[in-house]
């Protein structure tokens, strides 16, 4: 993944990390780098923060840049795609 912003998904929290320059690493390398810097948080997944956002309802990861769009779990739960429809 080539980016300068990521969301690192951990067991306790989702971390948003920004970098001064764009870096290009495979996902597993991003996970290892985050795990090294946050040893108390078990990082399970990393996504590009330029193509994803945090769900306004639950704080989970949602695809796309429109911050009104809910994450997949919330869309399934509520039967709506948008936070503004709740």
PDB file of C-alpha atoms in Angstrom:
ATOM      1  CA  UNK A   1       0.000   0.000   0.000  1.00  0.00           C
ATOM      2  CA  UNK A   2       1.378   3.396  -0.986  1.00  0.00           C
ATOM      3  CA  UNK A   3       0.154   6.195   1.288  1.00  0.00           C
ATOM      4  CA  UNK A   4       1.068   8.791   3.891  1.00  0.00           C
ATOM      5  CA  UNK A   5      -1.943   8.140   6.202  1.00  0.00           C
ATOM      6  CA  UNK A   6      -3.162   4.864   7.675  1.00  0.00           C
ATOM      7  CA  UNK A   7      -5.663   3.478  10.131  1.00  0.00           C
ATOM      8  CA  UNK A   8      -4.156   0.706  12.247  1.00  0.00           C
ATOM      9  CA  UNK A   9      -6.860  -1.526  13.703  1.00  0.00           C
ATOM     10  CA  UNK A  10      -6.004  -2.940  17.113  1.00  0.00           C
ATOM     11  CA  UNK A  11      -7.853  -4.957  19.731  1.00  0.00           C
ATOM     12  CA  UNK A  12      -8.473  -1.896  21.937  1.00  0.00           C
ATOM     13  CA  UNK A  13      -8.401   1.022  19.520  1.00  0.00           C
ATOM     14  CA  UNK A  14      -8.099   2.259  15.960  1.00  0.00           C
ATOM     15  CA  UNK A  15      -5.030   4.431  15.525  1.00  0.00           C
ATOM     16  CA  UNK A  16      -4.741   7.070  12.807  1.00  0.00           C
ATOM     17  CA  UNK A  17      -1.151   7.662  11.769  1.00  0.00           C
ATOM     18  CA  UNK A  18       0.207  10.280   9.376  1.00  0.00           C
ATOM     19  CA  UNK A  19       3.631  10.468   7.769  1.00  0.00           C
ATOM     20  CA  UNK A  20       5.494  13.403   6.241  1.00  0.00           C
ATOM     21  CA  UNK A  21       6.113  11.561   3.001  1.00  0.00           C
ATOM     22  CA  UNK A  22       4.338   8.823   1.075  1.00  0.00           C
ATOM     23  CA  UNK A  23       5.609   5.346   1.898  1.00  0.00           C
ATOM     24  CA  UNK A  24       5.093   2.153  -0.101  1.00  0.00           C
ATOM     25  CA  UNK A  25       5.013  -1.078   1.934  1.00  0.00           C
ATOM     26  CA  UNK A  26       3.077  -4.336   1.761  1.00  0.00           C
ATOM     27  CA  UNK A  27       0.253  -4.543   4.334  1.00  0.00           C
ATOM     28  CA  UNK A  28       2.179  -6.993   6.516  1.00  0.00           C
ATOM     29  CA  UNK A  29       5.078  -4.539   6.799  1.00  0.00           C
ATOM     30  CA  UNK A  30       2.691  -1.741   7.819  1.00  0.00           C
ATOM     31  CA  UNK A  31       1.273  -4.036  10.516  1.00  0.00           C
ATOM     32  CA  UNK A  32       4.768  -4.902  11.824  1.00  0.00           C
ATOM     33  CA  UNK A  33       5.808  -1.228  11.886  1.00  0.00           C
ATOM     34  CA  UNK A  34       2.693  -0.255  13.836  1.00  0.00           C
ATOM     35  CA  UNK A  35       3.130  -3.187  16.208  1.00  0.00           C
ATOM     36  CA  UNK A  36       6.721  -2.126  16.860  1.00  0.00           C
ATOM     37  CA  UNK A  37       5.680   1.433  17.759  1.00  0.00           C
ATOM     38  CA  UNK A  38       2.604   0.381  19.757  1.00  0.00           C
ATOM     39  CA  UNK A  39       3.653  -2.851  21.520  1.00  0.00           C
ATOM     40  CA  UNK A  40       0.712  -2.750  23.955  1.00  0.00           C
ATOM     41  CA  UNK A  41      -1.830  -2.756  21.097  1.00  0.00           C
ATOM     42  CA  UNK A  42      -2.222  -5.931  19.013  1.00  0.00           C
ATOM     43  CA  UNK A  43      -2.532  -4.572  15.462  1.00  0.00           C
ATOM     44  CA  UNK A  44      -4.703  -6.841  13.328  1.00  0.00           C
ATOM     45  CA  UNK A  45      -5.150  -4.821  10.145  1.00  0.00           C
ATOM     46  CA  UNK A  46      -3.983  -1.639   8.438  1.00  0.00           C
ATOM     47  CA  UNK A  47      -5.949   0.331   5.810  1.00  0.00           C
ATOM     48  CA  UNK A  48      -5.240   3.440   3.765  1.00  0.00           C
ATOM     49  CA  UNK A  49      -6.806   6.442   5.522  1.00  0.00           C
ATOM     50  CA  UNK A  50      -7.054   8.233   2.166  1.00  0.00           C
ATOM     51  CA  UNK A  51      -9.563   5.648   0.895  1.00  0.00           C
ATOM     52  CA  UNK A  52     -11.310   4.876   4.206  1.00  0.00           C
ATOM     53  CA  UNK A  53     -12.777   6.855   7.095  1.00  0.00           C
ATOM     54  CA  UNK A  54     -14.100   6.280  10.609  1.00  0.00           C
ATOM     55  CA  UNK A  55     -17.798   5.445  10.909  1.00  0.00           C
ATOM     56  CA  UNK A  56     -19.686   8.298  12.610  1.00  0.00           C
ATOM     57  CA  UNK A  57     -21.845   5.847  14.557  1.00  0.00           C
ATOM     58  CA  UNK A  58     -19.491   3.180  15.933  1.00  0.00           C
ATOM     59  CA  UNK A  59     -16.000   4.460  15.105  1.00  0.00           C
ATOM     60  CA  UNK A  60     -15.186   1.433  12.960  1.00  0.00           C
ATOM     61  CA  UNK A  61     -13.520   1.526   9.551  1.00  0.00           C
ATOM     62  CA  UNK A  62     -15.748   2.429   6.594  1.00  0.00           C
ATOM     63  CA  UNK A  63     -14.790   2.318   2.922  1.00  0.00           C
ATOM     64  CA  UNK A  64     -14.695   5.526   0.918  1.00  0.00           C
ATOM     65  CA  UNK A  65     -14.089   9.172   1.667  1.00  0.00           C
ATOM     66  CA  UNK A  66     -17.693  10.246   2.330  1.00  0.00           C
ATOM     67  CA  UNK A  67     -17.844  10.467   6.132  1.00  0.00           C
ATOM     68  CA  UNK A  68     -21.657  10.178   6.042  1.00  0.00           C
ATOM     69  CA  UNK A  69     -21.341   6.529   4.880  1.00  0.00           C
ATOM     70  CA  UNK A  70     -21.633   3.952   7.665  1.00  0.00           C
ATOM     71  CA  UNK A  71     -19.309   0.971   8.047  1.00  0.00           C
ATOM     72  CA  UNK A  72     -20.474  -2.442   6.787  1.00  0.00           C
ATOM     73  CA  UNK A  73     -21.522  -3.609  10.271  1.00  0.00           C
ATOM     74  CA  UNK A  74     -23.672  -0.519  10.917  1.00  0.00           C
ATOM     75  CA  UNK A  75     -25.216  -0.692   7.419  1.00  0.00           C
ATOM     76  CA  UNK A  76     -26.230  -4.275   8.127  1.00  0.00           C
ATOM     77  CA  UNK A  77     -27.495  -3.434  11.621  1.00  0.00           C
ATOM     78  CA  UNK A  78     -29.595  -0.415  10.648  1.00  0.00           C
ATOM     79  CA  UNK A  79     -30.445  -1.224   7.038  1.00  0.00           C
ATOM     80  CA  UNK A  80     -29.221   2.235   6.019  1.00  0.00           C
ATOM     81  CA  UNK A  81     -26.074   3.285   4.213  1.00  0.00           C
ATOM     82  CA  UNK A  82     -25.813   6.808   5.574  1.00  0.00           C
ATOM     83  CA  UNK A  83     -25.453   8.221   9.082  1.00  0.00           C
ATOM     84  CA  UNK A  84     -27.821  11.041   8.102  1.00  0.00           C
ATOM     85  CA  UNK A  85     -30.599   8.454   7.574  1.00  0.00           C
ATOM     86  CA  UNK A  86     -30.543   7.367  11.224  1.00  0.00           C
TER      87      UNK A  86
END
